[in-house]
Amino acid sequence: MAEHRSMQRAALLDAARSLLSEGGTEALTFPALAERTGLARSSVYEYFRSRAAVVEELCEADFPVWAAEVEAAMADAEGPEGKIEAYVRKQLELVGDRRHRAVVAISASELDAGAREKIRAAHGGLIAMIVEALAELGHAEPRLTAMLLQGVVDAAVRRIELGAAEHPDVIVRAAVSLALDGVRG
């Protein structure tokens, strides 16, 4: 029974990922989850008390996987500038990935404080890696610069997600050069 329940829970999370990546947070509804998984709507409530609970569990499952990929790309890079480039490039490479799309689709306003805190903590780990690289480059305000740098990444992510006029490769190149020129100051 327990194994069956965990399979159903995994199916619900996978359906939630698809709904979020296809239609954003509006698409994530209990009736849609029930329809995707073939479960009764009442069964969905047995697993999750709210949309926020679904989102929170998705973030807990997916964000660390995504962050680990960014971390691995940075670990493979040479020197602080290489690490910064890998940080930007890897996040933008992951845009098409459903796990990442789901995390991005989640607007902080829909989450309770606990879920927001978990996402912030996971994001904090990524920011910490960049702070280190910026400190190596001699930045006076490495933490502030790291947050602004993430702002550039987030803007590029949105641009790619929107299917902007520019090809994604052009957006990636622009974001990387803006980041590197910016950190060189």
mmCIF file of C-alpha atoms in Angstrom:
data_model
loop_
_atom_site.group_PDB
_atom_site.id
_atom_site.type_symbol
_atom_site.label_atom_id
_atom_site.label_comp_id
_atom_site.label_asym_id
_atom_site.label_seq_id
_atom_site.Cartn_x
_atom_site.Cartn_y
_atom_site.Cartn_z
ATOM 1 C CA MET A 1 0.000 0.000 0.000
ATOM 2 C CA ALA A 2 2.755 2.438 0.984
ATOM 3 C CA GLU A 3 4.543 1.818 -2.309
ATOM 4 C CA HIS A 4 1.310 2.419 -4.219
ATOM 5 C CA ARG A 5 0.794 5.704 -2.350
ATOM 6 C CA SER A 6 4.310 6.886 -3.111
ATOM 7 C CA MET A 7 3.812 6.047 -6.797
ATOM 8 C CA GLN A 8 0.586 8.053 -6.829
ATOM 9 C CA ARG A 9 2.309 10.948 -5.086
ATOM 10 C CA ALA A 10 5.129 10.837 -7.679
ATOM 11 C CA ALA A 11 2.529 10.782 -10.491
ATOM 12 C CA LEU A 12 0.792 13.821 -8.967
ATOM 13 C CA LEU A 13 4.086 15.720 -8.724
ATOM 14 C CA ASP A 14 4.935 14.835 -12.301
ATOM 15 C CA ALA A 15 1.506 15.999 -13.465
ATOM 16 C CA ALA A 16 2.006 19.236 -11.475
ATOM 17 C CA ARG A 17 5.362 19.773 -13.220
ATOM 18 C CA SER A 18 3.733 19.376 -16.637
ATOM 19 C CA LEU A 19 0.823 21.673 -15.788
ATOM 20 C CA LEU A 20 3.162 24.371 -14.468
ATOM 21 C CA SER A 21 5.491 24.187 -17.451
ATOM 22 C CA GLU A 22 2.573 24.276 -19.896
ATOM 23 C CA GLY A 23 0.401 26.943 -18.327
ATOM 24 C CA GLY A 24 2.037 28.463 -15.268
ATOM 25 C CA THR A 25 0.469 28.568 -11.828
ATOM 26 C CA GLU A 26 -3.079 29.123 -13.154
ATOM 27 C CA ALA A 27 -2.920 25.705 -14.835
ATOM 28 C CA LEU A 28 -2.122 23.952 -11.558
ATOM 29 C CA THR A 29 -5.542 23.069 -10.160
ATOM 30 C CA PHE A 30 -6.778 20.016 -8.275
ATOM 31 C CA PRO A 31 -9.306 19.149 -11.012
ATOM 32 C CA ALA A 32 -6.479 19.284 -13.600
ATOM 33 C CA LEU A 33 -4.246 17.115 -11.386
ATOM 34 C CA ALA A 34 -7.088 14.620 -10.956
ATOM 35 C CA GLU A 35 -7.677 14.530 -14.710
ATOM 36 C CA ARG A 36 -3.985 14.074 -15.558
ATOM 37 C CA THR A 37 -3.477 11.252 -13.096
ATOM 38 C CA GLY A 38 -6.871 9.566 -13.411
ATOM 39 C CA LEU A 39 -7.418 9.961 -9.659
ATOM 40 C CA ALA A 40 -10.622 11.251 -8.114
ATOM 41 C CA ARG A 41 -10.398 14.880 -7.016
ATOM 42 C CA SER A 42 -11.015 13.769 -3.412
ATOM 43 C CA SER A 43 -7.933 11.524 -3.697
ATOM 44 C CA VAL A 44 -5.777 14.500 -4.676
ATOM 45 C CA TYR A 45 -6.792 16.155 -1.378
ATOM 46 C CA GLU A 46 -5.599 13.059 0.497
ATOM 47 C CA TYR A 47 -2.076 13.805 -0.738
ATOM 48 C CA PHE A 48 -2.021 17.599 -0.659
ATOM 49 C CA ARG A 49 -4.046 20.057 1.390
ATOM 50 C CA SER A 50 -3.550 22.945 -1.076
ATOM 51 C CA ARG A 51 -1.878 24.105 -4.281
ATOM 52 C CA ALA A 52 0.815 25.691 -2.125
ATOM 53 C CA ALA A 53 1.545 22.265 -0.610
ATOM 54 C CA VAL A 54 1.993 20.786 -4.112
ATOM 55 C CA VAL A 55 4.289 23.647 -5.064
ATOM 56 C CA GLU A 56 6.275 23.365 -1.846
ATOM 57 C CA GLU A 57 6.907 19.653 -2.375
ATOM 58 C CA LEU A 58 7.875 20.246 -6.019
ATOM 59 C CA CYS A 59 10.401 22.866 -4.960
ATOM 60 C CA GLU A 60 11.809 20.534 -2.321
ATOM 61 C CA ALA A 61 12.178 17.781 -4.923
ATOM 62 C CA ASP A 62 13.329 19.790 -7.931
ATOM 63 C CA PHE A 63 15.271 22.796 -6.738
ATOM 64 C CA PRO A 64 18.155 20.791 -5.209
ATOM 65 C CA VAL A 65 18.516 18.736 -8.418
ATOM 66 C CA TRP A 66 18.631 21.909 -10.488
ATOM 67 C CA ALA A 67 21.013 23.664 -8.058
ATOM 68 C CA ALA A 68 23.318 20.630 -8.068
ATOM 69 C CA GLU A 69 23.640 20.872 -11.863
ATOM 70 C CA VAL A 70 24.609 24.542 -11.607
ATOM 71 C CA GLU A 71 27.053 23.689 -8.814
ATOM 72 C CA ALA A 72 28.639 20.904 -10.885
ATOM 73 C CA ALA A 73 29.064 23.230 -13.881
ATOM 74 C CA MET A 74 30.772 25.788 -11.635
ATOM 75 C CA ALA A 75 33.017 23.171 -10.056
ATOM 76 C CA ASP A 76 34.226 22.152 -13.551
ATOM 77 C CA ALA A 77 35.037 25.752 -14.509
ATOM 78 C CA GLU A 78 38.470 27.363 -14.292
ATOM 79 C CA GLY A 79 38.962 30.467 -12.148
ATOM 80 C CA PRO A 80 36.389 32.907 -10.771
ATOM 81 C CA GLU A 81 35.339 34.325 -14.163
ATOM 82 C CA GLY A 82 34.864 30.812 -15.539
ATOM 83 C CA LYS A 83 32.710 29.968 -12.512
ATOM 84 C CA ILE A 84 30.553 33.060 -13.051
ATOM 85 C CA GLU A 85 30.121 32.224 -16.725
ATOM 86 C CA ALA A 86 29.183 28.617 -15.851
ATOM 87 C CA TYR A 87 26.681 29.906 -13.264
ATOM 88 C CA VAL A 88 24.898 32.068 -15.828
ATOM 89 C CA ARG A 89 25.164 29.658 -18.752
ATOM 90 C CA LYS A 90 23.994 26.548 -16.872
ATOM 91 C CA GLN A 91 20.908 28.244 -15.430
ATOM 92 C CA LEU A 92 19.913 29.440 -18.896
ATOM 93 C CA GLU A 93 20.627 26.010 -20.398
ATOM 94 C CA LEU A 94 18.159 24.501 -17.924
ATOM 95 C CA VAL A 95 15.295 26.789 -18.980
ATOM 96 C CA GLY A 96 13.740 24.212 -21.295
ATOM 97 C CA ASP A 97 13.875 21.575 -18.558
ATOM 98 C CA ARG A 98 10.448 20.839 -17.055
ATOM 99 C CA ARG A 99 11.813 20.770 -13.518
ATOM 100 C CA HIS A 100 13.233 24.234 -13.960
ATOM 101 C CA ARG A 101 10.121 25.527 -15.730
ATOM 102 C CA ALA A 102 8.034 24.358 -12.804
ATOM 103 C CA VAL A 103 10.272 26.133 -10.278
ATOM 104 C CA VAL A 104 10.205 29.348 -12.335
ATOM 105 C CA ALA A 105 6.421 29.215 -12.834
ATOM 106 C CA ILE A 106 5.873 29.344 -9.124
ATOM 107 C CA SER A 107 5.192 32.868 -7.983
ATOM 108 C CA ALA A 108 6.369 33.577 -4.460
ATOM 109 C CA SER A 109 3.038 35.220 -3.614
ATOM 110 C CA GLU A 110 1.260 31.858 -3.833
ATOM 111 C CA LEU A 111 3.507 30.233 -1.299
ATOM 112 C CA ASP A 112 3.264 30.268 2.438
ATOM 113 C CA ALA A 113 6.213 31.592 4.424
ATOM 114 C CA GLY A 114 7.625 28.100 5.017
ATOM 115 C CA ALA A 115 7.801 27.290 1.326
ATOM 116 C CA ARG A 116 9.277 30.690 0.483
ATOM 117 C CA GLU A 117 11.919 30.143 3.154
ATOM 118 C CA LYS A 118 12.883 26.747 1.678
ATOM 119 C CA ILE A 119 13.260 28.239 -1.798
ATOM 120 C CA ARG A 120 15.274 31.149 -0.413
ATOM 121 C CA ALA A 121 17.560 28.732 1.421
ATOM 122 C CA ALA A 122 18.119 26.655 -1.722
ATOM 123 C CA HIS A 123 18.753 29.809 -3.748
ATOM 124 C CA GLY A 124 21.079 31.001 -1.003
ATOM 125 C CA GLY A 125 23.361 28.047 -1.673
ATOM 126 C CA LEU A 126 23.742 29.084 -5.308
ATOM 127 C CA ILE A 127 24.258 32.739 -4.389
ATOM 128 C CA ALA A 128 26.940 31.708 -1.861
ATOM 129 C CA MET A 129 28.968 30.021 -4.626
ATOM 130 C CA ILE A 130 28.869 33.187 -6.701
ATOM 131 C CA VAL A 131 29.732 35.388 -3.708
ATOM 132 C CA GLU A 132 32.916 33.330 -3.308
ATOM 133 C CA ALA A 133 33.904 33.791 -6.975
ATOM 134 C CA LEU A 134 33.187 37.539 -6.781
ATOM 135 C CA ALA A 135 35.224 37.873 -3.596
ATOM 136 C CA GLU A 136 38.122 36.157 -5.394
ATOM 137 C CA LEU A 137 37.841 38.830 -8.092
ATOM 138 C CA GLY A 138 38.208 41.454 -5.362
ATOM 139 C CA HIS A 139 34.642 42.799 -5.304
ATOM 140 C CA ALA A 140 33.943 45.156 -2.403
ATOM 141 C CA GLU A 141 30.255 44.118 -2.262
ATOM 142 C CA PRO A 142 30.262 40.484 -3.449
ATOM 143 C CA ARG A 143 26.843 39.625 -1.927
ATOM 144 C CA LEU A 144 25.056 42.590 -3.475
ATOM 145 C CA THR A 145 26.782 41.943 -6.823
ATOM 146 C CA ALA A 146 25.733 38.263 -6.639
ATOM 147 C CA MET A 147 22.090 39.239 -6.156
ATOM 148 C CA LEU A 148 22.207 41.716 -9.035
ATOM 149 C CA LEU A 149 23.879 39.073 -11.185
ATOM 150 C CA GLN A 150 21.015 36.675 -10.383
ATOM 151 C CA GLY A 151 18.663 39.457 -11.506
ATOM 152 C CA VAL A 152 20.347 39.404 -14.934
ATOM 153 C CA VAL A 153 19.926 35.613 -15.053
ATOM 154 C CA ASP A 154 16.243 35.855 -14.031
ATOM 155 C CA ALA A 155 15.573 38.475 -16.719
ATOM 156 C CA ALA A 156 17.247 36.280 -19.355
ATOM 157 C CA VAL A 157 15.228 33.253 -18.156
ATOM 158 C CA ARG A 158 11.985 35.215 -18.567
ATOM 159 C CA ARG A 159 13.066 36.402 -22.015
ATOM 160 C CA ILE A 160 13.753 32.819 -23.158
ATOM 161 C CA GLU A 161 10.523 31.526 -21.564
ATOM 162 C CA LEU A 162 8.456 34.178 -23.334
ATOM 163 C CA GLY A 163 9.783 32.962 -26.675
ATOM 164 C CA ALA A 164 11.244 36.415 -27.329
ATOM 165 C CA ALA A 165 12.182 37.555 -30.824
ATOM 166 C CA GLU A 166 15.849 36.730 -30.188
ATOM 167 C CA HIS A 167 17.096 33.169 -30.465
ATOM 168 C CA PRO A 168 17.847 31.687 -26.996
ATOM 169 C CA ASP A 169 21.574 31.429 -27.885
ATOM 170 C CA VAL A 170 21.644 35.198 -28.492
ATOM 171 C CA ILE A 171 20.018 35.813 -25.099
ATOM 172 C CA VAL A 172 22.528 33.470 -23.404
ATOM 173 C CA ARG A 173 25.491 35.226 -25.082
ATOM 174 C CA ALA A 174 24.150 38.663 -24.095
ATOM 175 C CA ALA A 175 23.564 37.578 -20.468
ATOM 176 C CA VAL A 176 27.016 35.990 -20.183
ATOM 177 C CA SER A 177 28.769 39.032 -21.636
ATOM 178 C CA LEU A 178 26.753 41.421 -19.468
ATOM 179 C CA ALA A 179 27.624 39.355 -16.390
ATOM 180 C CA LEU A 180 31.322 39.086 -17.203
ATOM 181 C CA ASP A 181 31.701 42.725 -18.245
ATOM 182 C CA GLY A 182 29.803 43.722 -15.129
ATOM 183 C CA VAL A 183 31.884 41.692 -12.706
ATOM 184 C CA ARG A 184 35.095 42.939 -14.284
ATOM 185 C CA GLY A 185 33.773 46.427 -13.549
#
